[in-house]
JSON list of C-alpha atoms in Angstrom, two decimals:
[
{"chain": "A", "resi": 1, "resn": "MET", "atom": "CA", "xyz": [-17.67, -64.99, -44.12]},
{"chain": "A", "resi": 2, "resn": "ARG", "atom": "CA", "xyz": [-14.11, -63.76, -43.16]},
{"chain": "A", "resi": 3, "resn": "GLY", "atom": "CA", "xyz": [-12.74, -67.44, -43.63]},
{"chain": "A", "resi": 4, "resn": "ALA", "atom": "CA", "xyz": [-14.40, -67.56, -47.27]},
{"chain": "A", "resi": 5, "resn": "LEU", "atom": "CA", "xyz": [-12.82, -64.38, -48.23]},
{"chain": "A", "resi": 6, "resn": "LEU", "atom": "CA", "xyz": [-9.47, -65.42, -47.06]},
{"chain": "A", "resi": 7, "resn": "LEU", "atom": "CA", "xyz": [-9.64, -68.71, -48.87]},
{"chain": "A", "resi": 8, "resn": "ILE", "atom": "CA", "xyz": [-10.65, -66.73, -52.14]},
{"chain": "A", "resi": 9, "resn": "ALA", "atom": "CA", "xyz": [-7.85, -64.54, -51.55]},
{"chain": "A", "resi": 10, "resn": "VAL", "atom": "CA", "xyz": [-5.21, -67.29, -51.14]},
{"chain": "A", "resi": 11, "resn": "ALA", "atom": "CA", "xyz": [-6.65, -69.14, -54.13]},
{"chain": "A", "resi": 12, "resn": "GLY", "atom": "CA", "xyz": [-6.37, -66.04, -56.20]},
{"chain": "A", "resi": 13, "resn": "VAL", "atom": "CA", "xyz": [-2.64, -65.68, -55.13]},
{"chain": "A", "resi": 14, "resn": "ALA", "atom": "CA", "xyz": [-1.82, -69.25, -56.21]},
{"chain": "A", "resi": 15, "resn": "ALA", "atom": "CA", "xyz": [-3.65, -68.88, -59.41]},
{"chain": "A", "resi": 16, "resn": "ALA", "atom": "CA", "xyz": [-1.91, -65.75, -60.22]},
{"chain": "A", "resi": 17, "resn": "THR", "atom": "CA", "xyz": [1.51, -67.02, -59.34]},
{"chain": "A", "resi": 18, "resn": "GLY", "atom": "CA", "xyz": [1.11, -70.59, -60.66]},
{"chain": "A", "resi": 19, "resn": "CYS", "atom": "CA", "xyz": [2.23, -73.76, -58.66]},
{"chain": "A", "resi": 20, "resn": "GLY", "atom": "CA", "xyz": [5.54, -75.16, -59.21]},
{"chain": "A", "resi": 21, "resn": "THR", "atom": "CA", "xyz": [7.23, -72.49, -61.35]},
{"chain": "A", "resi": 22, "resn": "GLN", "atom": "CA", "xyz": [10.78, -70.87, -61.18]},
{"chain": "A", "resi": 23, "resn": "GLY", "atom": "CA", "xyz": [10.30, -68.50, -63.89]},
{"chain": "A", "resi": 24, "resn": "VAL", "atom": "CA", "xyz": [10.56, -68.84, -67.79]},
{"chain": "A", "resi": 25, "resn": "GLN", "atom": "CA", "xyz": [14.21, -69.42, -69.02]},
{"chain": "A", "resi": 26, "resn": "VAL", "atom": "CA", "xyz": [13.38, -69.06, -72.51]},
{"chain": "A", "resi": 27, "resn": "SER", "atom": "CA", "xyz": [14.85, -65.77, -74.09]},
{"chain": "A", "resi": 28, "resn": "SER", "atom": "CA", "xyz": [12.28, -63.17, -75.00]},
{"chain": "A", "resi": 29, "resn": "ASP", "atom": "CA", "xyz": [13.54, -63.22, -78.53]},
{"chain": "A", "resi": 30, "resn": "ASP", "atom": "CA", "xyz": [13.01, -66.95, -78.83]},
{"chain": "A", "resi": 31, "resn": "PRO", "atom": "CA", "xyz": [10.09, -67.59, -81.17]},
{"chain": "A", "resi": 32, "resn": "THR", "atom": "CA", "xyz": [8.72, -69.97, -78.57]},
{"chain": "A", "resi": 33, "resn": "HIS", "atom": "CA", "xyz": [8.95, -67.63, -75.61]},
{"chain": "A", "resi": 34, "resn": "GLU", "atom": "CA", "xyz": [5.16, -66.82, -75.69]},
{"chain": "A", "resi": 35, "resn": "GLY", "atom": "CA", "xyz": [4.29, -70.79, -75.63]},
{"chain": "A", "resi": 36, "resn": "ALA", "atom": "CA", "xyz": [6.71, -71.02, -72.84]},
{"chain": "A", "resi": 37, "resn": "GLU", "atom": "CA", "xyz": [4.86, -68.22, -70.87]},
{"chain": "A", "resi": 38, "resn": "ILE", "atom": "CA", "xyz": [1.47, -69.85, -71.65]},
{"chain": "A", "resi": 39, "resn": "PHE", "atom": "CA", "xyz": [2.90, -73.33, -70.48]},
{"chain": "A", "resi": 40, "resn": "ALA", "atom": "CA", "xyz": [4.11, -71.68, -67.27]},
{"chain": "A", "resi": 41, "resn": "GLN", "atom": "CA", "xyz": [0.73, -70.20, -66.69]},
{"chain": "A", "resi": 42, "resn": "ARG", "atom": "CA", "xyz": [-1.51, -73.30, -67.70]},
{"chain": "A", "resi": 43, "resn": "CYS", "atom": "CA", "xyz": [0.55, -76.47, -67.18]},
{"chain": "A", "resi": 44, "resn": "ALA", "atom": "CA", "xyz": [3.00, -75.82, -64.20]},
{"chain": "A", "resi": 45, "resn": "GLY", "atom": "CA", "xyz": [0.81, -77.48, -61.89]},
{"chain": "A", "resi": 46, "resn": "CYS", "atom": "CA", "xyz": [1.29, -81.09, -63.32]},
{"chain": "A", "resi": 47, "resn": "HIS", "atom": "CA", "xyz": [4.16, -80.84, -65.63]},
{"chain": "A", "resi": 48, "resn": "THR", "atom": "CA", "xyz": [8.02, -80.44, -65.09]},
{"chain": "A", "resi": 49, "resn": "LEU", "atom": "CA", "xyz": [9.70, -78.63, -68.08]},
{"chain": "A", "resi": 50, "resn": "THR", "atom": "CA", "xyz": [12.91, -76.69, -66.99]},
{"chain": "A", "resi": 51, "resn": "PRO", "atom": "CA", "xyz": [12.94, -74.07, -69.77]},
{"chain": "A", "resi": 52, "resn": "ALA", "atom": "CA", "xyz": [9.39, -72.97, -68.70]},
{"chain": "A", "resi": 53, "resn": "GLY", "atom": "CA", "xyz": [10.68, -72.96, -65.17]},
{"chain": "A", "resi": 54, "resn": "THR", "atom": "CA", "xyz": [8.07, -75.58, -64.17]},
{"chain": "A", "resi": 55, "resn": "GLU", "atom": "CA", "xyz": [8.30, -78.48, -61.63]},
{"chain": "A", "resi": 56, "resn": "GLY", "atom": "CA", "xyz": [4.96, -80.00, -61.64]},
{"chain": "A", "resi": 57, "resn": "SER", "atom": "CA", "xyz": [3.42, -80.96, -58.28]},
{"chain": "A", "resi": 58, "resn": "GLY", "atom": "CA", "xyz": [6.62, -82.65, -57.26]},
{"chain": "A", "resi": 59, "resn": "ASN", "atom": "CA", "xyz": [4.70, -85.81, -56.32]},
{"chain": "A", "resi": 60, "resn": "ARG", "atom": "CA", "xyz": [5.52, -88.20, -59.21]},
{"chain": "A", "resi": 61, "resn": "SER", "atom": "CA", "xyz": [3.67, -91.24, -57.20]},
{"chain": "A", "resi": 62, "resn": "GLU", "atom": "CA", "xyz": [0.37, -89.68, -57.90]},
{"chain": "A", "resi": 63, "resn": "ARG", "atom": "CA", "xyz": [-1.59, -90.80, -60.91]},
{"chain": "A", "resi": 64, "resn": "VAL", "atom": "CA", "xyz": [-2.64, -87.22, -61.63]},
{"chain": "A", "resi": 65, "resn": "GLN", "atom": "CA", "xyz": [0.83, -85.80, -62.04]},
{"chain": "A", "resi": 66, "resn": "GLY", "atom": "CA", "xyz": [1.52, -85.11, -65.67]},
{"chain": "A", "resi": 67, "resn": "PRO", "atom": "CA", "xyz": [4.80, -86.52, -67.32]},
{"chain": "A", "resi": 68, "resn": "ASP", "atom": "CA", "xyz": [7.98, -84.71, -66.52]},
{"chain": "A", "resi": 69, "resn": "LEU", "atom": "CA", "xyz": [8.69, -83.23, -69.99]},
{"chain": "A", "resi": 70, "resn": "ASP", "atom": "CA", "xyz": [12.30, -82.91, -69.29]},
{"chain": "A", "resi": 71, "resn": "GLN", "atom": "CA", "xyz": [12.50, -86.68, -69.47]},
{"chain": "A", "resi": 72, "resn": "ARG", "atom": "CA", "xyz": [10.12, -87.10, -72.59]},
{"chain": "A", "resi": 73, "resn": "ARG", "atom": "CA", "xyz": [10.47, -86.01, -75.97]},
{"chain": "A", "resi": 74, "resn": "GLU", "atom": "CA", "xyz": [7.42, -84.70, -77.76]},
{"chain": "A", "resi": 75, "resn": "THR", "atom": "CA", "xyz": [6.39, -83.89, -81.22]},
{"chain": "A", "resi": 76, "resn": "MET", "atom": "CA", "xyz": [4.08, -80.88, -82.06]},
{"chain": "A", "resi": 77, "resn": "ASP", "atom": "CA", "xyz": [1.36, -83.31, -83.28]},
{"chain": "A", "resi": 78, "resn": "ASP", "atom": "CA", "xyz": [1.52, -85.28, -80.04]},
{"chain": "A", "resi": 79, "resn": "VAL", "atom": "CA", "xyz": [1.31, -82.23, -77.87]},
{"chain": "A", "resi": 80, "resn": "ILE", "atom": "CA", "xyz": [-1.61, -80.92, -79.96]},
{"chain": "A", "resi": 81, "resn": "TYR", "atom": "CA", "xyz": [-3.35, -84.34, -79.60]},
{"chain": "A", "resi": 82, "resn": "ALA", "atom": "CA", "xyz": [-2.67, -84.44, -75.74]},
{"chain": "A", "resi": 83, "resn": "ILE", "atom": "CA", "xyz": [-4.00, -80.70, -75.41]},
{"chain": "A", "resi": 84, "resn": "ARG", "atom": "CA", "xyz": [-7.24, -81.50, -77.28]},
{"chain": "A", "resi": 85, "resn": "ASN", "atom": "CA", "xyz": [-7.93, -85.07, -75.99]},
{"chain": "A", "resi": 86, "resn": "GLY", "atom": "CA", "xyz": [-6.92, -84.63, -72.21]},
{"chain": "A", "resi": 87, "resn": "GLY", "atom": "CA", "xyz": [-3.49, -86.36, -72.57]},
{"chain": "A", "resi": 88, "resn": "PHE", "atom": "CA", "xyz": [-2.95, -90.00, -73.66]},
{"chain": "A", "resi": 89, "resn": "SER", "atom": "CA", "xyz": [-3.77, -92.11, -70.85]},
{"chain": "A", "resi": 90, "resn": "GLY", "atom": "CA", "xyz": [-7.31, -91.90, -69.20]},
{"chain": "A", "resi": 91, "resn": "ALA", "atom": "CA", "xyz": [-7.95, -88.09, -69.87]},
{"chain": "A", "resi": 92, "resn": "ILE", "atom": "CA", "xyz": [-6.52, -86.95, -66.47]},
{"chain": "A", "resi": 93, "resn": "MET", "atom": "CA", "xyz": [-5.50, -83.66, -68.15]},
{"chain": "A", "resi": 94, "resn": "PRO", "atom": "CA", "xyz": [-8.41, -81.23, -68.84]},
{"chain": "A", "resi": 95, "resn": "GLN", "atom": "CA", "xyz": [-9.11, -81.30, -72.45]},
{"chain": "A", "resi": 96, "resn": "ASN", "atom": "CA", "xyz": [-8.57, -77.98, -74.32]},
{"chain": "A", "resi": 97, "resn": "ILE", "atom": "CA", "xyz": [-6.53, -76.46, -71.58]},
{"chain": "A", "resi": 98, "resn": "VAL", "atom": "CA", "xyz": [-5.34, -74.01, -74.09]},
{"chain": "A", "resi": 99, "resn": "VAL", "atom": "CA", "xyz": [-7.08, -73.59, -77.60]},
{"chain": "A", "resi": 100, "resn": "GLY", "atom": "CA", "xyz": [-6.34, -72.03, -80.94]},
{"chain": "A", "resi": 101, "resn": "ALA", "atom": "CA", "xyz": [-3.11, -70.10, -81.52]},
{"chain": "A", "resi": 102, "resn": "ASP", "atom": "CA", "xyz": [-2.30, -70.57, -77.94]},
{"chain": "A", "resi": 103, "resn": "ALA", "atom": "CA", "xyz": [-2.29, -74.42, -78.13]},
{"chain": "A", "resi": 104, "resn": "GLN", "atom": "CA", "xyz": [-0.04, -74.05, -81.33]},
{"chain": "A", "resi": 105, "resn": "LYS", "atom": "CA", "xyz": [2.29, -71.87, -79.38]},
{"chain": "A", "resi": 106, "resn": "VAL", "atom": "CA", "xyz": [2.50, -74.32, -76.35]},
{"chain": "A", "resi": 107, "resn": "ALA", "atom": "CA", "xyz": [2.84, -77.23, -78.76]},
{"chain": "A", "resi": 108, "resn": "ALA", "atom": "CA", "xyz": [5.93, -75.48, -80.50]},
{"chain": "A", "resi": 109, "resn": "PHE", "atom": "CA", "xyz": [7.59, -74.79, -77.38]},
{"chain": "A", "resi": 110, "resn": "VAL", "atom": "CA", "xyz": [7.12, -78.33, -75.86]},
{"chain": "A", "resi": 111, "resn": "ALA", "atom": "CA", "xyz": [8.21, -79.82, -79.22]},
{"chain": "A", "resi": 112, "resn": "LYS", "atom": "CA", "xyz": [11.29, -77.84, -79.11]},
{"chain": "A", "resi": 113, "resn": "TYR", "atom": "CA", "xyz": [12.47, -78.03, -75.46]},
{"chain": "A", "resi": 114, "resn": "ALA", "atom": "CA", "xyz": [10.85, -81.56, -74.28]},
{"chain": "A", "resi": 115, "resn": "GLY", "atom": "CA", "xyz": [13.32, -84.31, -73.51]},
{"chain": "A", "resi": 116, "resn": "GLN", "atom": "CA", "xyz": [16.45, -82.22, -73.17]},
{"chain": "A", "resi": 117, "resn": "ASP", "atom": "CA", "xyz": [17.36, -84.64, -70.13]},
{"chain": "A", "resi": 118, "resn": "VAL", "atom": "CA", "xyz": [16.85, -87.75, -72.31]},
{"chain": "A", "resi": 119, "resn": "ILE", "atom": "CA", "xyz": [20.15, -89.60, -73.04]},
{"chain": "A", "resi": 120, "resn": "GLN", "atom": "CA", "xyz": [20.19, -90.74, -76.58]},
{"chain": "A", "resi": 121, "resn": "GLN", "atom": "CA", "xyz": [20.80, -94.50, -76.76]},
{"chain": "A", "resi": 122, "resn": "PRO", "atom": "CA", "xyz": [23.23, -95.49, -79.51]},
{"chain": "A", "resi": 123, "resn": "ALA", "atom": "CA", "xyz": [21.37, -97.32, -82.44]},
{"chain": "A", "resi": 124, "resn": "PRO", "atom": "CA", "xyz": [22.35, -100.90, -83.08]},
{"chain": "A", "resi": 125, "resn": "SER", "atom": "CA", "xyz": [25.08, -101.17, -85.83]},
{"chain": "A", "resi": 126, "resn": "GLN", "atom": "CA", "xyz": [23.95, -102.17, -89.14]},
{"chain": "A", "resi": 127, "resn": "THR", "atom": "CA", "xyz": [26.90, -104.37, -89.69]},
{"chain": "A", "resi": 128, "resn": "THR", "atom": "CA", "xyz": [26.47, -106.60, -86.68]},
{"chain": "A", "resi": 129, "resn": "THR", "atom": "CA", "xyz": [27.02, -110.42, -87.57]},
{"chain": "A", "resi": 130, "resn": "ASN", "atom": "CA", "xyz": [24.44, -113.06, -86.62]},
{"chain": "A", "resi": 131, "resn": "ALA", "atom": "CA", "xyz": [26.37, -115.65, -84.25]},
{"chain": "A", "resi": 132, "resn": "THR", "atom": "CA", "xyz": [24.36, -118.49, -85.90]},
{"chain": "A", "resi": 133, "resn": "ALA", "atom": "CA", "xyz": [24.93, -117.77, -89.53]},
{"chain": "A", "resi": 134, "resn": "ALA", "atom": "CA", "xyz": [27.01, -119.94, -91.61]},
{"chain": "A", "resi": 135, "resn": "PRO", "atom": "CA", "xyz": [30.48, -118.57, -92.81]}
]
């Protein structure tokens, strides 16, 4: 019985502190701050997103690890879709992990801050010449 109580107590601490979090780095006057807080509470176990202070599980080789959102841009519509449907690839993420206004807040936060580590590749020039074109 004592072992079961200890396990419950440890699980409660893990749930309260959130796995893989370093603290929200979004200013409290940022309109997406509340979304960052919710993201840190509900999404930190699987997703890395520096402004939320989350580092996922740290095991990117496992299929259950969510995308590193520092490395991936997202639109608000795509985030809402992923929340409602359990992600995009095989429903690994729990469906409706946040709902209603909270889902909208998380989506706005992710859409604003995701992909900050992505390097924008230059677009091809529209004035490129075709080497096989006749002069």
